[in-house]
Tab-separated table of C-alpha atoms in Angstrom:
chain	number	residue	atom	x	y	z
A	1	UNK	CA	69.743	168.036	25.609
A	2	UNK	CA	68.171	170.143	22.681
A	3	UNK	CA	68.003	167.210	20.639
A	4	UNK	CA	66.549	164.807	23.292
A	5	UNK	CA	64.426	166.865	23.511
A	6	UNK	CA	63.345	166.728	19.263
A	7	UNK	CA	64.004	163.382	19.010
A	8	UNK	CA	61.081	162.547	21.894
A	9	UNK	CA	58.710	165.654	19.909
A	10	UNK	CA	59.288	163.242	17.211
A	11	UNK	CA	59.132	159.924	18.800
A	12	UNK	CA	55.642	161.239	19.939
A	13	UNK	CA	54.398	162.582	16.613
A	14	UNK	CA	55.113	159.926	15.077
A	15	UNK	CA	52.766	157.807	18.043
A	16	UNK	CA	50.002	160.092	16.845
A	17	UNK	CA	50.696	160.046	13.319
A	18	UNK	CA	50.263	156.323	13.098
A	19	UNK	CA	46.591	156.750	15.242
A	20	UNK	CA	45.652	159.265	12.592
A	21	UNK	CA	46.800	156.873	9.873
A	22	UNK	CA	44.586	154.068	11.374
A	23	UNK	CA	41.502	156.364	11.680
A	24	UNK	CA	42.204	157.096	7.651
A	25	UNK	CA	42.929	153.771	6.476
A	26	UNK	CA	39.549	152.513	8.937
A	27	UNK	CA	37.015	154.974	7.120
A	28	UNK	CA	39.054	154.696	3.511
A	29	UNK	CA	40.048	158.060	3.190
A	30	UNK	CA	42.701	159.347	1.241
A	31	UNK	CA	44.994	161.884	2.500
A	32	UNK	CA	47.286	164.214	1.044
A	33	UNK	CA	50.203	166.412	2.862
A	34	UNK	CA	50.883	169.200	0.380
A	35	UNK	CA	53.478	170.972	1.749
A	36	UNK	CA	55.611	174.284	-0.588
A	37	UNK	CA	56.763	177.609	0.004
A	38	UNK	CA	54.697	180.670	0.856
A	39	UNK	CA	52.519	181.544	-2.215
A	40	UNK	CA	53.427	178.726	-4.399
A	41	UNK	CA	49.687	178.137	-5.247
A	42	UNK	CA	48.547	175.121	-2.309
A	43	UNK	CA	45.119	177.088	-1.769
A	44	UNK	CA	44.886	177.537	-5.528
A	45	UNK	CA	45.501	174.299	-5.947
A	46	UNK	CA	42.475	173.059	-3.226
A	47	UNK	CA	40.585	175.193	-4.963
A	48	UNK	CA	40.513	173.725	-8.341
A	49	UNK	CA	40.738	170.232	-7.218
A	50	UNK	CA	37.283	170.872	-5.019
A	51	UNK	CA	35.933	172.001	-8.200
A	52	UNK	CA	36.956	169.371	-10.482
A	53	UNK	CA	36.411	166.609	-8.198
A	54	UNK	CA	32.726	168.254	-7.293
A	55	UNK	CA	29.762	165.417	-7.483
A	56	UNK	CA	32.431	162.731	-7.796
A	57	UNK	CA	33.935	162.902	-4.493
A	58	UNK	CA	33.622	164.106	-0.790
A	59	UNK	CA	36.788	166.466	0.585
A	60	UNK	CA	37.440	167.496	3.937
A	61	UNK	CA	39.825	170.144	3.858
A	62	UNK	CA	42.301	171.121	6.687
A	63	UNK	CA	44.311	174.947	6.578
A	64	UNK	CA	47.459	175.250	8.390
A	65	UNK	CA	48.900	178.579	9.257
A	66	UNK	CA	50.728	180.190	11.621
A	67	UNK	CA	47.964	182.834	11.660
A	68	UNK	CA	45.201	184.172	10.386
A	69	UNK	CA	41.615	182.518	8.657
A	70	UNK	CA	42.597	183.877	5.750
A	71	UNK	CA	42.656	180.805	3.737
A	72	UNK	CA	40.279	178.645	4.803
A	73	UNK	CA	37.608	181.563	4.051
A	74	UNK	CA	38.753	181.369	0.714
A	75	UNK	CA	38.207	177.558	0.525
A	76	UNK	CA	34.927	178.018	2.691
A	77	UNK	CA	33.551	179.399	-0.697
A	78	UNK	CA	33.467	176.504	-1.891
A	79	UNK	CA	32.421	173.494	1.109
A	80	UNK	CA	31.805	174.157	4.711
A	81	UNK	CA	33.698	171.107	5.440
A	82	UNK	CA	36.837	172.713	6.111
A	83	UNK	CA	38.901	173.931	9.497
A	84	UNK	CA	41.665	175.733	10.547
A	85	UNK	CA	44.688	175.414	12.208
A	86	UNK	CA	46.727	178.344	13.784
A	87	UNK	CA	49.905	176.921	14.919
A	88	UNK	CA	50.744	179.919	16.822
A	89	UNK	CA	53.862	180.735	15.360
A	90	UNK	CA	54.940	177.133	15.103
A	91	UNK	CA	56.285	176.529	11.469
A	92	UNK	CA	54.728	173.307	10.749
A	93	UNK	CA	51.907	171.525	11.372
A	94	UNK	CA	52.537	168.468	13.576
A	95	UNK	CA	49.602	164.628	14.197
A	96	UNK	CA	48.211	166.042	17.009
A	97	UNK	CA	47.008	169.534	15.675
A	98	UNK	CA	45.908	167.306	12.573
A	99	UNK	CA	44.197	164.941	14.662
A	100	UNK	CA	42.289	167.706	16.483
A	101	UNK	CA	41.195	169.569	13.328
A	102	UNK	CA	39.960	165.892	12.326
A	103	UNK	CA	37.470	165.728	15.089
A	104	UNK	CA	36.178	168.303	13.598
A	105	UNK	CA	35.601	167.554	9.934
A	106	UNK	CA	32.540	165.851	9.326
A	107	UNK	CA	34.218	162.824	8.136
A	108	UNK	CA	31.448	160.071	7.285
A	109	UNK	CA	31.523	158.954	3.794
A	110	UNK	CA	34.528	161.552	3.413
A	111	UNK	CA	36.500	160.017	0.369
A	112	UNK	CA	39.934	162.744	0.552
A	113	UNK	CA	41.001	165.029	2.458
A	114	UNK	CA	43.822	167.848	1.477
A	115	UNK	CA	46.021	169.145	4.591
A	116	UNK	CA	47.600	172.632	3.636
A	117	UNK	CA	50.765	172.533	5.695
A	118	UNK	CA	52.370	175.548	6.734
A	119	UNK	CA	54.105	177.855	3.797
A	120	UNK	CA	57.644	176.808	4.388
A	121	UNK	CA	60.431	174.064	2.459
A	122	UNK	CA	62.327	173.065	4.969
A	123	UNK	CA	60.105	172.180	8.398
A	124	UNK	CA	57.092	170.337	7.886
A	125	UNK	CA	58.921	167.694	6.013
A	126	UNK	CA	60.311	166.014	9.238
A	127	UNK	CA	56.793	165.414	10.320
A	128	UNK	CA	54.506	162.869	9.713
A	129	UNK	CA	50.564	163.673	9.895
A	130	UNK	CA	49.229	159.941	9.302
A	131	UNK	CA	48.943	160.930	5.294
A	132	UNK	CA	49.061	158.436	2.416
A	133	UNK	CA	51.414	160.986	0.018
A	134	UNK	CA	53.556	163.982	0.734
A	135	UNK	CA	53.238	166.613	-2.106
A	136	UNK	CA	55.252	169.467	-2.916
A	137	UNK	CA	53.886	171.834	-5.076
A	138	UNK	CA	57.174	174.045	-6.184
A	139	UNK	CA	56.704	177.222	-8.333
A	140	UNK	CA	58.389	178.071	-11.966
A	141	UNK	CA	58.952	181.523	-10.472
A	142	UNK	CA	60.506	180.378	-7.385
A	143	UNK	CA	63.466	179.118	-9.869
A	144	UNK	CA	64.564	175.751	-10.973
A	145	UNK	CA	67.442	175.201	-8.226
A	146	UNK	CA	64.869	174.253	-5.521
A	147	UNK	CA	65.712	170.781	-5.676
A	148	UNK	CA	69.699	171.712	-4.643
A	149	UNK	CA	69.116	174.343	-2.234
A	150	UNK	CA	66.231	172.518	-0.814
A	151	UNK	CA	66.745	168.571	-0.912
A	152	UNK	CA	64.715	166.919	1.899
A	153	UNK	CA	61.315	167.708	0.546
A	154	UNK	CA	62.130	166.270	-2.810
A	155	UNK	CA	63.377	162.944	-1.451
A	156	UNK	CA	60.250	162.707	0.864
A	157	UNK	CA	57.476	163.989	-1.148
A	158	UNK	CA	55.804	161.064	-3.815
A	159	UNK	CA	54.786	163.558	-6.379
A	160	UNK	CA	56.587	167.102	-7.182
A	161	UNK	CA	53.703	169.311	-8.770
A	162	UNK	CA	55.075	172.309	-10.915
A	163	UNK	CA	52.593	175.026	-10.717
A	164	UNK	CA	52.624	178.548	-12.314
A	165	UNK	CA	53.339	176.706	-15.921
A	166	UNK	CA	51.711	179.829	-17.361
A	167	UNK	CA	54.736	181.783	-16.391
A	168	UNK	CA	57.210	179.236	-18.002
A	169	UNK	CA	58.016	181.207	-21.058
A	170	UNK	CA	58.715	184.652	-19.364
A	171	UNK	CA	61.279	182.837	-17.157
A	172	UNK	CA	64.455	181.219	-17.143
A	173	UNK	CA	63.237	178.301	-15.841
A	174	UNK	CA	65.468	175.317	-17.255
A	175	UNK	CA	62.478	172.257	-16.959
A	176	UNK	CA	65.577	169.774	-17.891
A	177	UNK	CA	67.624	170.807	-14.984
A	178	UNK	CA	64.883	171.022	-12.366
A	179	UNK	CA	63.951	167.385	-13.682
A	180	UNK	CA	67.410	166.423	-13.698
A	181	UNK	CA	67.759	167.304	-10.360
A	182	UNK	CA	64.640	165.929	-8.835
A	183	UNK	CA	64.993	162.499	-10.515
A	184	UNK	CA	68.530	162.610	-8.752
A	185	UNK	CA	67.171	162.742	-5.405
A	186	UNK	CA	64.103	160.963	-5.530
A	187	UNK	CA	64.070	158.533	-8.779
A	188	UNK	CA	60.883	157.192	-8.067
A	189	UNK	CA	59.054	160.307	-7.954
A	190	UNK	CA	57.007	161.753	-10.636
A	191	UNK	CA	56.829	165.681	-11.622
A	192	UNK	CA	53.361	166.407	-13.257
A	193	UNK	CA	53.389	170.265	-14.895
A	194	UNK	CA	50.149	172.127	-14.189
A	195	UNK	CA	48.783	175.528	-14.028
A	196	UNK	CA	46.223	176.698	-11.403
A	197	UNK	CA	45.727	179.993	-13.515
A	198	UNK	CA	45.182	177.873	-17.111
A	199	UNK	CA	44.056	174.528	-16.110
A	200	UNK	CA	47.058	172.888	-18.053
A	201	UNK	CA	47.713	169.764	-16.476
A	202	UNK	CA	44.995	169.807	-13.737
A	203	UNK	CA	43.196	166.399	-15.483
A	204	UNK	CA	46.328	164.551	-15.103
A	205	UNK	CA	46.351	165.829	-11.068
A	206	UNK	CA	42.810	164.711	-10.769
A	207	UNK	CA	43.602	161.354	-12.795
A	208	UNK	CA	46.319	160.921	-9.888
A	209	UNK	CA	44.186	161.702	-7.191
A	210	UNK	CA	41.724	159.112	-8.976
A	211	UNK	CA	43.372	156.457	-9.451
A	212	UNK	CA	45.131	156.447	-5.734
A	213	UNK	CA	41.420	157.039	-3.892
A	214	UNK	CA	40.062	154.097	-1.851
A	215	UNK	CA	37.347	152.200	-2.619
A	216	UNK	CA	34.084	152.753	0.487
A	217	UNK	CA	32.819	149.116	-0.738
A	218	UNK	CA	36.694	147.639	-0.994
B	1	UNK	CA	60.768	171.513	29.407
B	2	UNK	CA	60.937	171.899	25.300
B	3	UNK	CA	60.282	175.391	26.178
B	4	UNK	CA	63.485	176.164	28.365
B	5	UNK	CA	65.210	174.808	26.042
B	6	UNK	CA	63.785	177.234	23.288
B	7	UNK	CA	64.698	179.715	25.754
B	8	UNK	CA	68.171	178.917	26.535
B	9	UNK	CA	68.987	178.396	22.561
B	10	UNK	CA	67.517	182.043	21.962
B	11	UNK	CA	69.223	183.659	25.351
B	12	UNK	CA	72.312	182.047	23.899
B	13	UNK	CA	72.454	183.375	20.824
B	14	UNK	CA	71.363	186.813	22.007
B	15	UNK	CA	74.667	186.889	23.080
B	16	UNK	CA	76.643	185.563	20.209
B	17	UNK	CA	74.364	188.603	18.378
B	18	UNK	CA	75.904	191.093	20.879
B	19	UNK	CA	79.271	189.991	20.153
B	20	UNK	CA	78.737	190.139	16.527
B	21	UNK	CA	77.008	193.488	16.467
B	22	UNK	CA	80.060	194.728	18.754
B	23	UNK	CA	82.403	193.640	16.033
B	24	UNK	CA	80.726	195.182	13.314
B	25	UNK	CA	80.122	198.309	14.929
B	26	UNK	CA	83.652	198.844	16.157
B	27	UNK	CA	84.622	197.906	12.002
B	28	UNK	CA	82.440	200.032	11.309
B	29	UNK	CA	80.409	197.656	8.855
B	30	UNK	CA	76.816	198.026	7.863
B	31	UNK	CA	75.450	194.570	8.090
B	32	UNK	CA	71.980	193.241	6.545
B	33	UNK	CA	70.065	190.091	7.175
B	34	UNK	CA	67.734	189.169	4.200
B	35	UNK	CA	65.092	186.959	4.885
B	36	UNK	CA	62.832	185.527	2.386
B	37	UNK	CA	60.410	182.673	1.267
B	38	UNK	CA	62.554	180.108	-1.266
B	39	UNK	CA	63.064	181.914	-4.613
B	40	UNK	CA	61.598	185.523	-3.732
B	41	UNK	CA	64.906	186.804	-5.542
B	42	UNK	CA	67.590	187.304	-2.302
B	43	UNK	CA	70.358	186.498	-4.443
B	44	UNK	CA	69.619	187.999	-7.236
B	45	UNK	CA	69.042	191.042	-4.922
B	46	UNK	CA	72.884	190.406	-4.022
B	47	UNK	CA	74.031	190.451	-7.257
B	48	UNK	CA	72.775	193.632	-8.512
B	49	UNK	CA	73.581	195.057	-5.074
B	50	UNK	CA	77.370	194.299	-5.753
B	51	UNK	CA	77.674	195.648	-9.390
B	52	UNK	CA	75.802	198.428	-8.441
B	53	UNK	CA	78.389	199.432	-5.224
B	54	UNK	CA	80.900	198.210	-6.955
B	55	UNK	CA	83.842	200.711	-6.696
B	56	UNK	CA	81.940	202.537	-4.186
B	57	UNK	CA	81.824	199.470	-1.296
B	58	UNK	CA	83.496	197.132	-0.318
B	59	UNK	CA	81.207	194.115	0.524
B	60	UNK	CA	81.561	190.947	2.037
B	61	UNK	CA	78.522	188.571	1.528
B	62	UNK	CA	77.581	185.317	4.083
B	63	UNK	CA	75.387	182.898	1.960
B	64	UNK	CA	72.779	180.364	4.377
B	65	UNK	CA	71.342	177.484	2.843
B	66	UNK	CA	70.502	174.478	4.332
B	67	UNK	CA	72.777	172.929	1.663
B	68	UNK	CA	74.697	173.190	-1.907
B	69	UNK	CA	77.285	176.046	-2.537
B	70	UNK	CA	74.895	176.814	-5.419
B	71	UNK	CA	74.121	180.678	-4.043
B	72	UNK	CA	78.227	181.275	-3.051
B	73	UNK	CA	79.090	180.205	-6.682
B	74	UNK	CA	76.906	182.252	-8.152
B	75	UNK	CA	78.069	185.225	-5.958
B	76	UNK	CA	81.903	184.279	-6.619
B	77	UNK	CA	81.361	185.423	-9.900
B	78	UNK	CA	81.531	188.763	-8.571
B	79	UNK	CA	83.816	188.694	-5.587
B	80	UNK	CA	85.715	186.703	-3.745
B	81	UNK	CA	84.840	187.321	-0.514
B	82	UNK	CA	81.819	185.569	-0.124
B	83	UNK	CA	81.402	182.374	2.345
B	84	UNK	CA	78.601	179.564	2.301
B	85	UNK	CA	76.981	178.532	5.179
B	86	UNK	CA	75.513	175.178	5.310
B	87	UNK	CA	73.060	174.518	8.118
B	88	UNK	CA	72.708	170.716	7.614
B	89	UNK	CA	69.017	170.839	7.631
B	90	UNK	CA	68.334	173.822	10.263
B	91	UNK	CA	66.170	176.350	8.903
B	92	UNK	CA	67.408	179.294	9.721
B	93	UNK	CA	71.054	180.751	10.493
B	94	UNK	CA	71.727	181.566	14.170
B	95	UNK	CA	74.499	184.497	15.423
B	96	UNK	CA	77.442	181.693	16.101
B	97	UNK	CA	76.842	180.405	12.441
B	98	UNK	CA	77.834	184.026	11.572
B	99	UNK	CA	80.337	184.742	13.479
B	100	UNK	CA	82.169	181.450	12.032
B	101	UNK	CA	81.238	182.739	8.310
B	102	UNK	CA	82.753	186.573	9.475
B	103	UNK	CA	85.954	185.028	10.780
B	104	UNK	CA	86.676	183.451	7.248
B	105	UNK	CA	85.869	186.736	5.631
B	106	UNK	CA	88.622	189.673	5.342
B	107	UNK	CA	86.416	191.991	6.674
B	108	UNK	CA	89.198	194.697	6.872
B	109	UNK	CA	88.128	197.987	5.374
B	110	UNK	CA	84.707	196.037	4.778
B	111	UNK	CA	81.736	198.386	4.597
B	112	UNK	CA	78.902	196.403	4.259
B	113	UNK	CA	78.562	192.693	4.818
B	114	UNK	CA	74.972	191.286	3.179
B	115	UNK	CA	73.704	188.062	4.654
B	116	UNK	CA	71.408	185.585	2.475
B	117	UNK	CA	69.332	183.911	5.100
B	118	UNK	CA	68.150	180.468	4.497
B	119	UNK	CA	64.539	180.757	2.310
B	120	UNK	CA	61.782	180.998	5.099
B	121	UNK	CA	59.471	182.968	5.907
B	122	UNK	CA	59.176	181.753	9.197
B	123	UNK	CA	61.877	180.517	11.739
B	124	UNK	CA	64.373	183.109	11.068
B	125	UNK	CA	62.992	185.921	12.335
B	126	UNK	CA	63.578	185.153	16.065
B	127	UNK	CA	67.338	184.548	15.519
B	128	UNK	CA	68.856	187.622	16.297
B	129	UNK	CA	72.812	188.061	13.856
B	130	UNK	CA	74.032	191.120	15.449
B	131	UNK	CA	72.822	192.685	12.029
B	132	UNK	CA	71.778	196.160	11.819
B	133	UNK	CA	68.734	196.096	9.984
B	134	UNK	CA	66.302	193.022	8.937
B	135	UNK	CA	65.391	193.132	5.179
B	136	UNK	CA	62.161	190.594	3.884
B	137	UNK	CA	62.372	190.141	0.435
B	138	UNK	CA	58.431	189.398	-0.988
B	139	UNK	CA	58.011	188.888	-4.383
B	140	UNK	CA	54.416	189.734	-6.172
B	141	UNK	CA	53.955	186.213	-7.381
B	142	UNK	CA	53.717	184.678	-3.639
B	143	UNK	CA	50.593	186.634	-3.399
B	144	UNK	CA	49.815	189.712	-2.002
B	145	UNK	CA	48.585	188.617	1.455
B	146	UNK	CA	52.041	187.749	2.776
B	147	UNK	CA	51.861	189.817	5.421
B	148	UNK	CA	48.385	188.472	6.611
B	149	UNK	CA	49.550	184.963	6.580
B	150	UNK	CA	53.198	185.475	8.391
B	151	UNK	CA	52.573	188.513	9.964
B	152	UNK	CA	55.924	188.408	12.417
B	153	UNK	CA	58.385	188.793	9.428
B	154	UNK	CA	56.616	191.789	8.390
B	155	UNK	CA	57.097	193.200	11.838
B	156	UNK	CA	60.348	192.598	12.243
B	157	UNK	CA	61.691	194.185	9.181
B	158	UNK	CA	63.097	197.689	8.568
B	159	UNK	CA	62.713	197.640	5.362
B	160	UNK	CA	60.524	195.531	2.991
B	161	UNK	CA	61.299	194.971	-0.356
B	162	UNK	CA	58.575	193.954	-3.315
B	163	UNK	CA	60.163	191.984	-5.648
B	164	UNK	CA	59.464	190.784	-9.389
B	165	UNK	CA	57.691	193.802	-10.015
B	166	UNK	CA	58.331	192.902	-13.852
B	167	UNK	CA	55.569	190.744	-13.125
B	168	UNK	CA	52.908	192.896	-11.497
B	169	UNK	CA	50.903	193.406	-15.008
B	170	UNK	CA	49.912	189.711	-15.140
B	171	UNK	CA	48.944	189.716	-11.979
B	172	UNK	CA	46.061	189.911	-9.418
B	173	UNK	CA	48.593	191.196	-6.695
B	174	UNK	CA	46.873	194.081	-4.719
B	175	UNK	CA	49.366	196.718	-4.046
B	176	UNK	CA	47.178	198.701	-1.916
B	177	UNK	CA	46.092	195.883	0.102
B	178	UNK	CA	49.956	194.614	0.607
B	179	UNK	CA	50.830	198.184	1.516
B	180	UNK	CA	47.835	198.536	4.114
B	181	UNK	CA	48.467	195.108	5.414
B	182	UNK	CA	51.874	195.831	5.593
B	183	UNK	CA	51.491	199.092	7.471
B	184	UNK	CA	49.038	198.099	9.723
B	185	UNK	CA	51.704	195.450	10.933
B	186	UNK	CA	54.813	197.720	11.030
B	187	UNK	CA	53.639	201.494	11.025
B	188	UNK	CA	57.563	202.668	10.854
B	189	UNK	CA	58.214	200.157	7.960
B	190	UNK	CA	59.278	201.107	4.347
B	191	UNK	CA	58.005	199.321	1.037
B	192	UNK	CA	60.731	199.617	-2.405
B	193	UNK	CA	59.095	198.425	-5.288
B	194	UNK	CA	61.920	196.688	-7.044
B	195	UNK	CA	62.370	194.132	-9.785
B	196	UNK	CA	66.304	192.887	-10.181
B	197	UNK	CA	65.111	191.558	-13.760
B	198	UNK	CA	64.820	195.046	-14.920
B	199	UNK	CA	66.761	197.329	-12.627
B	200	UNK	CA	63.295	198.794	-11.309
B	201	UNK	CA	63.720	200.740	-7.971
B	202	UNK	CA	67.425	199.302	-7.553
B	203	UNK	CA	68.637	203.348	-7.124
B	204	UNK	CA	66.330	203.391	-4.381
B	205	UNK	CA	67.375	200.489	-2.753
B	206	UNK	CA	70.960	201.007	-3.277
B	207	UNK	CA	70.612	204.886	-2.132
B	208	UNK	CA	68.542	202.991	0.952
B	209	UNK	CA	71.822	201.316	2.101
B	210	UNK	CA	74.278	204.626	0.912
B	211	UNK	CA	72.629	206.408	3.476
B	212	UNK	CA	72.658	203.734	6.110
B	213	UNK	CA	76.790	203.223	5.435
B	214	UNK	CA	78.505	204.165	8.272
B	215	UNK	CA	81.699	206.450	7.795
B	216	UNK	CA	85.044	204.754	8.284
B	217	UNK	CA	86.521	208.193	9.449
B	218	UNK	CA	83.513	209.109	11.524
């Protein structure tokens, strides 16, 4: 019975995921999943990309947690065109709660927007939210066997960001192995190094972000 | 009806947790459930825990990961009575999982048995193993607001343990902000400053579980 019961939670998610996708691909928005462990830099990373892509582009942003406002304050900073989801407890996000923070984004003429999933490797990958690209931002620190212990997110997610580069020569970090591994699982994917703290490797984000953003005249 | 069935799952394994906690308490065996984000440093925790008890305990360790044997190898460097658990894909380990992982263990004249949750912040908390005391794991690169943003783990825990404090210089981590956050949360709770890269607070951690052991003649 328990997993009737998950495969009809995600025989319905996936019914709303694929509204939300229509309501993106209708107003040409580009949206981005970014999904990693607790404090692997997601915020950091929606911070520098609002700041980098300032003037150029508009960005809705969208904060999952299980509690607190903690986040989006920090990103509120920045735009007021962010919101917040509490889940509650729940230890992903899931279309619906996405589709309900939507409603309230302003999202006329919005060209992006970044969903900060829930701090977690292992849930949030089962469910779709309507986005064009799952990312997973992993952390030098957190060690380069993520990819074994934690394979699912690395076969889903189109681009594996590396953040924390700044740390890479204090650690033991083995890049070859951790590239080894994710090319293993997921051959098409691409790994792009960057550091939220330094900058290093933040154009070649942006340049990504560019070159995959829809055109409002196309 | 997804509910219920929540219910049922966690009413069930309430009593696989009895059983467990019956078994270990009538062998008399400490037993500790580490819970942490991916790559906060729970093995590595185990490994310094066994050289440092080495000769003094005798310890049986239960590794959880979703998948690999990568964790169980690196602990059967030490000892041989470790066993992996692989979930499949569930996030978190539940009491029967244990009890599978105690009955391959020769827990006979055991004192302490450690067990590596799967890395996650989240779902494992409300899976009760028959364990004695619930340990998070936080390392000072996830950020010091942890506790704001997954509040439950933080309540949960007997004992909290700061990680990577090797780290802390090249930082922005708040210590006093964790520790109010923290205590705020769980007023009984305990925070040891450790870092297993350079041995920092390990005599208070390891004299942490000395005096918890429980006395095979008592």
């Amino acid at each position: 019975m328990k997993i009737n019961v998950i495969e009809n939670v995600l025989k319905y998610n996936k019914g709303q995921a694929d509204k939300n996708r229509k309501l993106f691909k209708g107003s040409n928005i580009l949206v981005l999943n970014l999904l990693s462990s607790p404090g692997a830099g997601k915020t950091s990373l929606i911070i520098e990309t609002i700041k980098r892509l300032e003037g150029k582009k508009n960005i809705g942003v969208i904060e999952g947690d299980i509690s607190s406002t903690y986040d989006a304050e920090k990103i509120g900073k920045l735009t007021s065109n962010v919101v917040q989801i509490n889940t509650g407890g729940t230890c992903h996000l899931n279309a619906t709660m996405v589709a309900q923070a939507v409603s309230k984004l302003k999202i006329s003429n919005l060209d992006l927007i970044m969903i900060e999933n829930v701090g977690n490797l292992i849930c949030p990958v089962g469910f779709d939210l309507g986005e064009d690209y799952k990312i997973v931002i992993s952390s030098v620190n957190e060690g380069d066997d993520k990819p074994v212990k934690y394979p699912p997110v690395f076969i889903k997610s189109n681009l594996i960001l590396l953040n924390k580069m700044d740390l890479i020569k204090i650690s033991d970090f083995n890049q070859s192995f951790f590239n080894k591994k994710v090319s293993e699982l997921n051959p098409d994917s691409e790994v792009i190094k960057i550091s939220c703290k330094t900058g290093v490797g933040l154009e070649k984000w942006i340049n990504w972000i560019l070159s995959r953003s829809k055109d409002h005249n196309g």
